Amino acid sequence: MKRRFSGDPAGAPHRTYGLAPERAADLAGRGFAAVFRAIKAVRPVRPIHPRGISLVGELNLTGAAGRAAAGLPAASGIAWLDDAGTRQVRGRFSRSVGLPESLPDILGLALRTSGASGAAGAGDASGAAGAGDVPGPGDSADVGDVLFASTGWGVPGRFMLLPKLDVGTARFTTLMPYKGANGPVLLGLRTLSLPGRATGRADTGGNFKESLGTGDWTLALHYATPAGRWVQAGVLHLRAAAPDAGHTDGTDRDGGDRASADTGSADTAIRFDPLEHPLPGAGTYPWARRLRERSYRAARRPSRIIGAPEPAGFAAADRNSAIRREGSADERNTMSTVTQVFNSPASAVWRVIADGWLYSGWVVGASRIRSVDAQWPEVGALLHHSVGAWPLLINDSTKVTAADPGRQLELIARGWPIGEAKVVITLEELGEQCRVTMSEDAVRGPGLAVPKALRDPMITVRNRETLQRLELMAAGGAGN
């Protein structure tokens, strides 16, 4: 009798493992889900892998016959691997924890491939080739999703997550094996070549992201038994997705910098799920499903955190309701306020505030400015900054939400994963002097978990220093 395996749409799950491993996996899965729910309070849309790069490309599989001709083991036991051909691919490269990009992080590479093979470069009926052959955000019976993470390559390293800073030397595996006809099968990737402009640093907002708009990232796809040697099964070519290839607007899902329009490397709206979209002929062991599925559900549960980055399809009515709730929350919450009389007129102080490139000179915590919108400080303008001290830098942005030139500026200052704060700076003319008032409080993120009795004194001390710096810059003629 032919064995059917879990994940095969035609068959029922075949239990290979006993109840004890499944119960242990179920307990661990509940624990992971609880952790995901806690992280989701800070990162409402993507608890892990918050920022990413949308990719497209092709996967050329040699197939069982091709491997046999090259003297390699032929049948992997997974139909998707054993059928030769070229499959179109959509993907997403990301950093798991979302640490500052100057630090190593667990790297992730998610792939969605077409189930059927075809000739290289084949397109649809309209002649469009490439990523258009792979369904995007919607469900489809003809796609398979694979999730890779940076790990070791040997045993037991291939089952251990490994933070990496250099994408060129990173090795990726599926961490958990698929259930093939011949037993468990692990998939792995290793880099063969990077785009010519790539330095190798694994970033999602700098050189690597930009280089993918100019050339291919080429990787070798391998498979192995859990303790066996790796066998090359194909070659994967990836590049930055075109602007219309299934990604979001120009802002990363976790609120990062706007993607460069010329590289087309914005983040993608696709949510990859190997349980919902299994590879043809590749089953899932019951313990692996129990370990994963609760975490996946927790990560995708719609967020109710006000002001979080909006998922695709966020209705205008929902947005307006969220704005109303946010406003009423601010009204109930008295902000920490500091006032100081400057020996400079309000016009001199406003010139400093209006020059976004001077922001890091007077705002305590801002270490550098990376870019400033030309319309700063008009409503909606963004100032892209870094906070913290090298090498622990966090890249984020500050947005103008209200402005009365020369008199008042209202900002939302972001510094995820720490959170967001609302800041209101008011100038009152006093002849040759002016009174400057700065009010601030946390509005989203972990900062709200700090009791207000503790939060206010910390904000007050910092903003007193901020106003002293602002006064010195205004008195020195900065911004002229």
Coordinates of C-alpha atoms in Angstrom, one line a residue:
M1 CA 0.0 0.0 0.0
K2 CA 1.4 3.4 -0.9
R3 CA 2.1 5.6 2.1
R4 CA 0.3 8.9 2.3
F5 CA 1.9 11.7 4.2
S6 CA 0.7 14.8 6.0
G7 CA 0.3 17.8 3.8
D8 CA -0.7 15.7 0.7
P9 CA -4.1 17.0 -0.3
A10 CA -5.1 13.6 -1.5
G11 CA -4.4 11.7 1.7
A12 CA -4.9 11.8 5.4
P13 CA -2.1 12.4 7.9
H14 CA 0.1 9.3 8.5
R15 CA 1.3 9.3 12.1
T16 CA 5.0 8.3 12.2
Y17 CA 5.7 9.7 15.6
G18 CA 4.2 8.8 19.0
L19 CA 2.0 10.9 21.1
A20 CA 4.8 12.1 23.5
P21 CA 6.8 14.0 20.8
E22 CA 3.5 15.6 19.5
R23 CA 2.5 16.6 23.0
A24 CA 5.9 18.1 23.6
A25 CA 5.7 20.0 20.3
D26 CA 2.2 21.1 21.2
L27 CA 3.4 22.5 24.5
A28 CA 6.4 24.3 22.8
G29 CA 4.0 25.6 20.1
R30 CA 1.8 27.2 22.8
G31 CA 4.9 28.8 24.3
F32 CA 6.1 30.2 21.0
A33 CA 2.6 31.5 20.3
A34 CA 2.6 33.3 23.7
V35 CA 5.9 34.9 22.8
F36 CA 4.6 36.0 19.4
R37 CA 1.6 37.6 21.0
A38 CA 3.8 39.5 23.4
I39 CA 6.1 40.7 20.6
K40 CA 3.0 41.6 18.5
A41 CA 2.1 44.2 21.2
V42 CA 5.3 46.0 20.0
R43 CA 5.2 45.1 16.3
P44 CA 1.6 44.8 15.4
V45 CA 1.9 43.8 11.7
R46 CA 5.0 41.6 11.6
P47 CA 6.2 40.4 15.1
I48 CA 9.4 39.0 13.6
H49 CA 11.1 39.8 10.3
P50 CA 9.7 43.3 10.6
R51 CA 11.4 44.8 7.5
G52 CA 12.1 43.0 4.3
I53 CA 12.9 43.3 0.6
S54 CA 10.5 42.0 -2.1
L55 CA 12.2 39.7 -4.6
V56 CA 11.4 37.9 -7.8
G57 CA 13.4 35.4 -9.8
E58 CA 13.7 31.9 -11.2
L59 CA 14.6 28.5 -9.8
N60 CA 16.2 26.0 -12.2
L61 CA 15.8 22.4 -10.9
T62 CA 18.0 19.7 -12.4
G63 CA 15.5 16.9 -11.4
A64 CA 16.1 13.3 -10.4
A65 CA 17.3 12.4 -13.9
G66 CA 19.7 15.3 -14.1
R67 CA 21.2 14.4 -10.7
A68 CA 21.5 10.7 -11.7
A69 CA 23.4 11.7 -14.9
A70 CA 25.8 13.8 -12.8
G71 CA 26.4 10.8 -10.5
L72 CA 24.4 12.3 -7.6
P73 CA 21.7 10.6 -5.6
A74 CA 18.6 10.7 -7.8
A75 CA 15.3 10.6 -6.0
S76 CA 14.8 12.9 -3.0
G77 CA 11.3 11.6 -2.3
I78 CA 9.7 15.0 -2.9
A79 CA 8.1 15.4 -6.3
W80 CA 8.8 19.2 -6.4
L81 CA 12.5 18.5 -6.2
D82 CA 12.6 15.5 -8.5
D83 CA 10.8 17.2 -11.5
A84 CA 13.3 19.1 -13.7
G85 CA 12.3 22.6 -15.0
T86 CA 12.3 26.3 -14.3
R87 CA 9.9 27.7 -11.8
Q88 CA 9.1 31.4 -11.3
V89 CA 9.7 32.6 -7.7
R90 CA 8.6 35.4 -5.5
G91 CA 10.5 36.0 -2.3
R92 CA 11.3 38.1 0.7
F93 CA 14.6 38.7 2.4
S94 CA 14.5 39.9 6.0
R95 CA 16.2 40.1 9.4
S96 CA 14.4 38.2 12.0
V97 CA 14.8 40.1 15.3
G98 CA 15.1 43.5 13.5
L99 CA 18.3 44.5 15.3
P100 CA 20.3 47.5 14.1
E101 CA 21.7 46.6 10.7
S102 CA 25.3 47.1 11.9
L103 CA 24.8 43.9 14.1
P104 CA 24.4 40.3 13.1
D105 CA 20.8 39.0 13.0
I106 CA 19.1 35.8 12.1
L107 CA 18.5 36.1 8.3
G108 CA 15.3 34.9 6.7
L109 CA 14.5 34.1 3.1
A110 CA 10.9 33.2 2.2
L111 CA 10.1 31.8 -1.2
R112 CA 6.9 31.2 -3.1
T113 CA 7.3 29.0 -6.2
S114 CA 4.9 27.9 -8.9
G115 CA 4.0 24.2 -8.6
A116 CA 4.4 23.4 -12.3
S117 CA 7.7 23.6 -14.2
G118 CA 8.1 25.4 -17.5
A119 CA 10.6 26.7 -19.9
A120 CA 12.9 29.4 -18.6
G121 CA 11.4 32.9 -19.2
A122 CA 8.0 31.6 -20.2
G123 CA 5.3 34.1 -19.6
D124 CA 1.5 34.3 -19.4
A125 CA -0.8 34.7 -22.3
S126 CA -0.1 38.4 -22.5
G127 CA 3.6 37.9 -22.8
A128 CA 4.5 39.0 -19.3
A129 CA 7.2 36.9 -17.8
G130 CA 8.7 36.4 -14.4
A131 CA 6.9 37.0 -11.1
G132 CA 3.6 37.3 -12.8
D133 CA 3.5 33.5 -13.2
V134 CA 3.4 33.1 -9.4
P135 CA 0.2 34.0 -7.5
G136 CA 0.7 36.8 -5.1
P137 CA -1.1 37.5 -1.8
G138 CA -4.1 35.3 -2.6
D139 CA -4.3 31.6 -2.0
S140 CA -3.6 29.2 -4.9
A141 CA -3.4 25.4 -5.1
D142 CA -0.5 25.8 -7.5
V143 CA 2.1 27.4 -5.3
G144 CA 4.4 26.2 -2.6
D145 CA 6.0 28.3 0.2
V146 CA 9.4 27.6 1.7
L147 CA 10.9 29.4 4.7
F148 CA 14.6 29.5 5.2
A149 CA 16.6 30.9 8.1
S150 CA 20.4 31.3 8.6
T151 CA 21.8 28.3 10.4
G152 CA 24.9 26.1 10.4
W153 CA 25.5 23.7 7.5
G154 CA 26.8 20.6 9.3
V155 CA 25.3 18.5 12.0
P156 CA 23.9 19.6 14.4
G157 CA 24.4 23.2 13.2
R158 CA 21.8 22.8 10.4
F159 CA 19.1 22.7 13.2
M160 CA 20.4 25.8 15.0
L161 CA 19.6 29.4 14.2
L162 CA 22.8 31.4 13.6
P163 CA 22.9 35.2 13.5
K164 CA 24.9 36.5 10.5
L165 CA 26.1 39.9 9.3
D166 CA 27.5 38.8 5.9
V167 CA 24.8 37.4 3.5
G168 CA 27.4 36.0 1.2
T169 CA 28.8 33.5 3.8
A170 CA 25.4 32.7 5.3
R171 CA 23.9 29.3 5.0
F172 CA 20.1 28.9 5.1
T173 CA 18.0 25.8 5.9
T174 CA 14.4 25.0 6.5
L175 CA 15.4 24.0 10.1
M176 CA 12.6 21.4 10.2
P177 CA 12.5 18.5 7.7
Y178 CA 9.7 17.9 5.2
K179 CA 8.1 14.5 5.1
G180 CA 9.1 12.9 1.8
A181 CA 8.2 9.5 0.3
N182 CA 11.7 8.2 1.4
G183 CA 11.7 9.9 4.8
P184 CA 12.6 13.3 6.2
V185 CA 14.2 15.8 3.8
L186 CA 15.8 19.1 4.8
L187 CA 16.3 21.9 2.3
G188 CA 19.2 24.3 2.3
L189 CA 20.6 27.3 0.4
R190 CA 24.1 28.8 0.0
T191 CA 25.2 31.8 -1.9
L192 CA 27.0 31.3 -5.2
S193 CA 27.4 35.0 -6.2
L194 CA 26.1 38.4 -5.2
P195 CA 25.2 41.4 -7.4
G196 CA 28.3 43.3 -8.5
R197 CA 27.6 46.3 -6.2
A198 CA 26.9 44.3 -3.1
T199 CA 29.4 44.5 -0.2
G200 CA 27.9 41.4 1.4
R201 CA 26.4 43.1 4.5
A202 CA 23.0 41.6 5.2
D203 CA 20.9 44.8 5.3
T204 CA 17.3 45.5 4.3
G205 CA 17.7 49.3 3.9
G206 CA 21.1 49.9 2.4
N207 CA 23.7 48.5 0.1
F208 CA 22.3 45.0 -0.3
K209 CA 18.8 46.3 -0.9
E210 CA 20.1 48.7 -3.6
S211 CA 22.4 46.1 -5.2
L212 CA 19.5 43.7 -5.8
G213 CA 18.1 46.4 -8.2
T214 CA 21.2 46.1 -10.4
G215 CA 21.9 42.4 -10.5
D216 CA 21.1 38.8 -9.4
W217 CA 21.7 37.1 -6.0
T218 CA 22.4 33.5 -7.1
L219 CA 22.1 30.6 -4.6
A220 CA 22.4 26.9 -4.9
L221 CA 19.5 24.8 -3.6
H222 CA 20.4 21.6 -1.8
Y223 CA 18.6 18.9 0.0
A224 CA 19.7 16.3 2.6
T225 CA 18.5 13.8 5.1
P226 CA 18.8 15.2 8.7
A227 CA 22.3 13.7 9.1
G228 CA 23.2 13.2 5.5
R229 CA 25.4 15.1 3.1
W230 CA 23.9 17.9 1.0
V231 CA 23.0 17.3 -2.6
Q232 CA 22.6 20.2 -5.0
A233 CA 19.2 20.2 -6.7
G234 CA 19.1 23.5 -8.5
V235 CA 20.1 27.1 -8.8
L236 CA 18.1 30.1 -7.6
H237 CA 18.3 33.6 -9.1
L238 CA 16.8 36.5 -7.2
R239 CA 16.5 40.2 -7.8
A240 CA 14.5 43.2 -6.5
A241 CA 10.8 43.1 -7.4
A242 CA 9.3 45.6 -9.8
P243 CA 7.1 48.2 -8.1
D244 CA 3.9 46.4 -9.1
A245 CA 5.1 42.9 -8.2
G246 CA 2.9 42.4 -5.1
H247 CA 4.4 44.7 -2.5
T248 CA 3.2 47.4 -0.3
D249 CA 3.5 51.2 -0.6
G250 CA 6.9 52.8 -0.2
T251 CA 7.0 52.3 3.5
D252 CA 8.4 49.2 5.2
R253 CA 5.8 47.3 7.2
D254 CA 7.4 48.3 10.5
G255 CA 7.5 51.9 9.5
G256 CA 11.0 52.1 8.1
D257 CA 12.4 54.3 5.4
R258 CA 10.6 54.7 2.1
A259 CA 12.0 52.4 -0.5
S260 CA 13.8 53.8 -3.5
A261 CA 11.5 53.9 -6.4
D262 CA 14.3 53.3 -8.9
T263 CA 15.2 49.9 -7.4
G264 CA 11.7 48.8 -6.8
S265 CA 12.7 47.0 -3.6
A266 CA 9.8 47.9 -1.3
D267 CA 8.5 45.3 1.1
T268 CA 5.9 42.7 0.0
A269 CA 2.4 42.2 1.1
I270 CA 2.6 38.4 0.6
R271 CA 2.5 36.4 3.8
F272 CA 4.4 33.1 3.3
D273 CA 3.0 30.0 5.0
P274 CA 4.5 26.5 4.3
L275 CA 1.6 24.8 6.2
E276 CA -1.1 26.5 4.0
H277 CA 1.0 26.2 0.8
P278 CA 3.0 23.0 1.0
L279 CA 5.4 22.0 -1.7
P280 CA 4.1 19.3 -4.1
G281 CA 4.9 15.9 -2.7
A282 CA 6.3 17.3 0.6
G283 CA 4.4 16.5 3.7
T284 CA 4.6 18.0 7.2
Y285 CA 5.2 15.9 10.3
P286 CA 2.5 16.3 12.9
W287 CA 5.0 17.5 15.5
A288 CA 6.3 20.2 13.1
R289 CA 2.8 21.4 12.4
R290 CA 2.0 21.6 16.1
L291 CA 5.2 23.5 16.7
R292 CA 4.4 26.1 14.0
E293 CA 0.7 26.6 13.4
R294 CA -0.2 28.5 16.7
S295 CA 2.7 30.9 16.2
Y296 CA 1.6 31.5 12.6
R297 CA -2.0 32.3 13.7
A298 CA -0.8 34.6 16.5
A299 CA 1.5 36.5 14.1
R300 CA -1.3 37.0 11.6
R301 CA -4.1 37.9 14.0
P302 CA -5.4 41.4 13.1
S303 CA -3.9 44.0 15.4
R304 CA -6.0 46.3 17.5
I305 CA -3.2 48.6 18.5
I306 CA -4.1 52.2 17.6
G307 CA -1.7 53.8 15.1
A308 CA 0.1 50.6 14.1
P309 CA 1.2 50.3 10.5
E310 CA -1.8 49.5 8.4
P311 CA -2.2 46.1 6.8
A312 CA -3.3 45.9 3.2
G313 CA -7.1 46.4 2.9
F314 CA -7.3 48.6 6.0
A315 CA -10.7 50.4 5.5
A316 CA -11.1 54.1 5.6
A317 CA -13.8 53.8 8.2
D318 CA -11.4 51.7 10.4
R319 CA -8.7 54.3 9.9
N320 CA -11.0 57.2 10.9
S321 CA -12.2 55.3 14.0
A322 CA -8.6 54.6 15.0
I323 CA -7.8 58.3 14.7
R324 CA -10.7 59.2 16.9
R325 CA -9.7 56.7 19.5
E326 CA -6.1 58.0 19.4
G327 CA -7.2 61.6 19.8
S328 CA -9.4 60.8 22.8
A329 CA -6.6 58.9 24.4
D330 CA -4.2 61.9 24.1
E331 CA -6.9 64.2 25.6
R332 CA -7.1 62.0 28.6
N333 CA -3.4 61.8 29.0
T334 CA -1.5 64.9 30.4
M335 CA 1.9 65.1 28.7
S336 CA 5.2 65.8 30.4
T337 CA 5.9 69.5 29.9
V338 CA 9.1 71.6 30.1
T339 CA 9.2 75.4 29.6
Q340 CA 12.2 77.7 29.2
V341 CA 12.7 81.3 28.3
F342 CA 15.3 81.8 25.6
N343 CA 17.4 84.9 25.1
S344 CA 16.6 84.8 21.4
P345 CA 13.5 85.7 19.4
A346 CA 11.1 83.1 18.3
S347 CA 12.1 83.6 14.7
A348 CA 15.7 82.5 15.5
V349 CA 14.5 79.4 17.4
W350 CA 12.1 78.5 14.5
R351 CA 15.0 78.7 12.0
V352 CA 16.8 75.9 14.0
I353 CA 13.7 73.8 14.2
A354 CA 12.9 74.3 10.5
D355 CA 16.3 73.0 9.4
G356 CA 15.8 69.2 9.7
W357 CA 19.5 68.6 9.2
L358 CA 20.1 70.3 12.6
Y359 CA 17.7 67.9 14.4
S360 CA 20.4 65.7 15.9
G361 CA 22.2 68.7 17.2
W362 CA 19.5 69.6 19.8
V363 CA 17.3 66.5 20.2
V364 CA 18.7 64.3 22.9
G365 CA 19.0 60.7 21.7
A366 CA 19.1 61.5 18.0
S367 CA 22.6 60.6 16.8
R368 CA 22.5 61.3 13.1
I369 CA 20.2 62.5 10.3
R370 CA 20.0 60.3 7.2
S371 CA 17.6 62.3 5.1
V372 CA 15.0 65.1 5.3
D373 CA 12.0 65.5 3.2
A374 CA 12.2 68.7 1.1
Q375 CA 8.9 70.1 2.5
W376 CA 10.1 69.8 6.2
P377 CA 8.6 71.1 8.5
E378 CA 5.2 71.0 6.7
V379 CA 2.5 68.5 7.7
G380 CA 3.3 65.0 6.5
A381 CA 7.0 65.6 6.1
L382 CA 9.4 63.0 7.3
L383 CA 12.8 63.3 8.9
H384 CA 14.8 60.0 8.8
H385 CA 17.2 59.7 11.8
S386 CA 19.1 57.2 13.9
V387 CA 18.8 57.0 17.6
G388 CA 21.2 55.5 20.1
A389 CA 25.0 55.2 20.2
W390 CA 27.2 53.4 17.8
P391 CA 27.1 50.5 17.1
L392 CA 23.7 50.1 18.7
L393 CA 21.9 52.4 16.3
I394 CA 18.2 52.2 15.4
N395 CA 17.0 53.7 12.1
D396 CA 13.6 55.3 12.2
S397 CA 11.8 58.5 11.4
T398 CA 9.9 61.5 12.8
K399 CA 6.8 62.8 11.1
V400 CA 5.2 66.3 11.3
T401 CA 1.5 65.9 12.2
A402 CA 0.6 69.6 12.7
A403 CA 2.4 72.9 12.1
D404 CA 1.9 76.6 12.7
P405 CA 5.1 78.1 11.2
G406 CA 7.0 80.2 13.7
R407 CA 4.6 79.2 16.6
Q408 CA 4.1 75.5 17.0
L409 CA 5.2 72.1 15.7
E410 CA 3.6 68.7 16.5
L411 CA 5.6 65.6 15.8
I412 CA 5.4 61.8 16.1
A413 CA 8.9 60.6 16.9
R414 CA 9.5 56.9 16.2
G415 CA 12.2 54.7 17.6
W416 CA 11.0 51.1 17.2
P417 CA 11.3 48.7 18.9
I418 CA 11.2 51.2 21.8
G419 CA 8.0 52.8 20.4
E420 CA 6.6 56.2 19.4
A421 CA 6.2 59.5 21.2
K422 CA 4.1 62.6 20.5
V423 CA 6.0 65.8 20.9
V424 CA 4.6 69.4 20.8
I425 CA 6.9 72.4 20.7
T426 CA 5.3 75.8 21.2
L427 CA 7.0 79.2 20.8
E428 CA 5.7 82.4 22.5
E429 CA 7.2 85.7 21.4
L430 CA 8.5 87.9 24.2
G431 CA 10.2 90.8 22.3
E432 CA 13.9 89.9 22.1
Q433 CA 13.2 86.7 24.0
C434 CA 10.7 83.9 23.6
R435 CA 9.2 81.2 25.8
V436 CA 9.6 77.6 24.5
T437 CA 7.4 74.9 25.8
M438 CA 8.0 71.2 25.0
S439 CA 5.4 68.6 25.8
E440 CA 5.9 64.9 25.2
D441 CA 4.6 61.5 26.0
A442 CA 4.7 57.9 24.7
V443 CA 1.7 57.0 22.5
R444 CA 2.6 53.5 21.2
G445 CA 4.9 50.6 22.1
P446 CA 6.7 49.4 25.2
G447 CA 7.1 53.0 26.5
L448 CA 3.4 52.9 27.4
A449 CA 4.1 50.0 29.8
V450 CA 6.3 52.2 32.0
P451 CA 4.1 53.8 34.7
K452 CA 3.5 57.5 34.1
A453 CA 4.9 58.3 37.5
L454 CA 8.2 56.9 36.3
R455 CA 7.9 57.9 32.6
D456 CA 7.4 61.6 33.2
P457 CA 10.5 62.4 35.2
M458 CA 12.7 60.6 32.6
I459 CA 11.1 62.6 29.8
T460 CA 11.4 65.8 31.7
V461 CA 15.2 65.4 32.4
R462 CA 15.9 64.7 28.8
N463 CA 13.8 67.5 27.4
R464 CA 15.4 70.1 29.7
E465 CA 18.7 69.2 28.1
T466 CA 17.0 69.3 24.7
L467 CA 15.8 72.9 25.3
Q468 CA 19.2 74.0 26.5
R469 CA 20.8 72.7 23.3
L470 CA 18.1 74.4 21.2
E471 CA 18.8 77.7 23.0
L472 CA 22.5 77.5 22.4
M473 CA 22.0 76.7 18.7
A474 CA 19.5 79.6 18.3
A475 CA 21.8 82.0 20.1
G476 CA 24.7 80.9 17.8
G477 CA 22.8 81.7 14.7
A478 CA 22.3 78.1 13.5
G479 CA 19.8 77.7 10.7
N480 CA 20.6 80.9 9.0

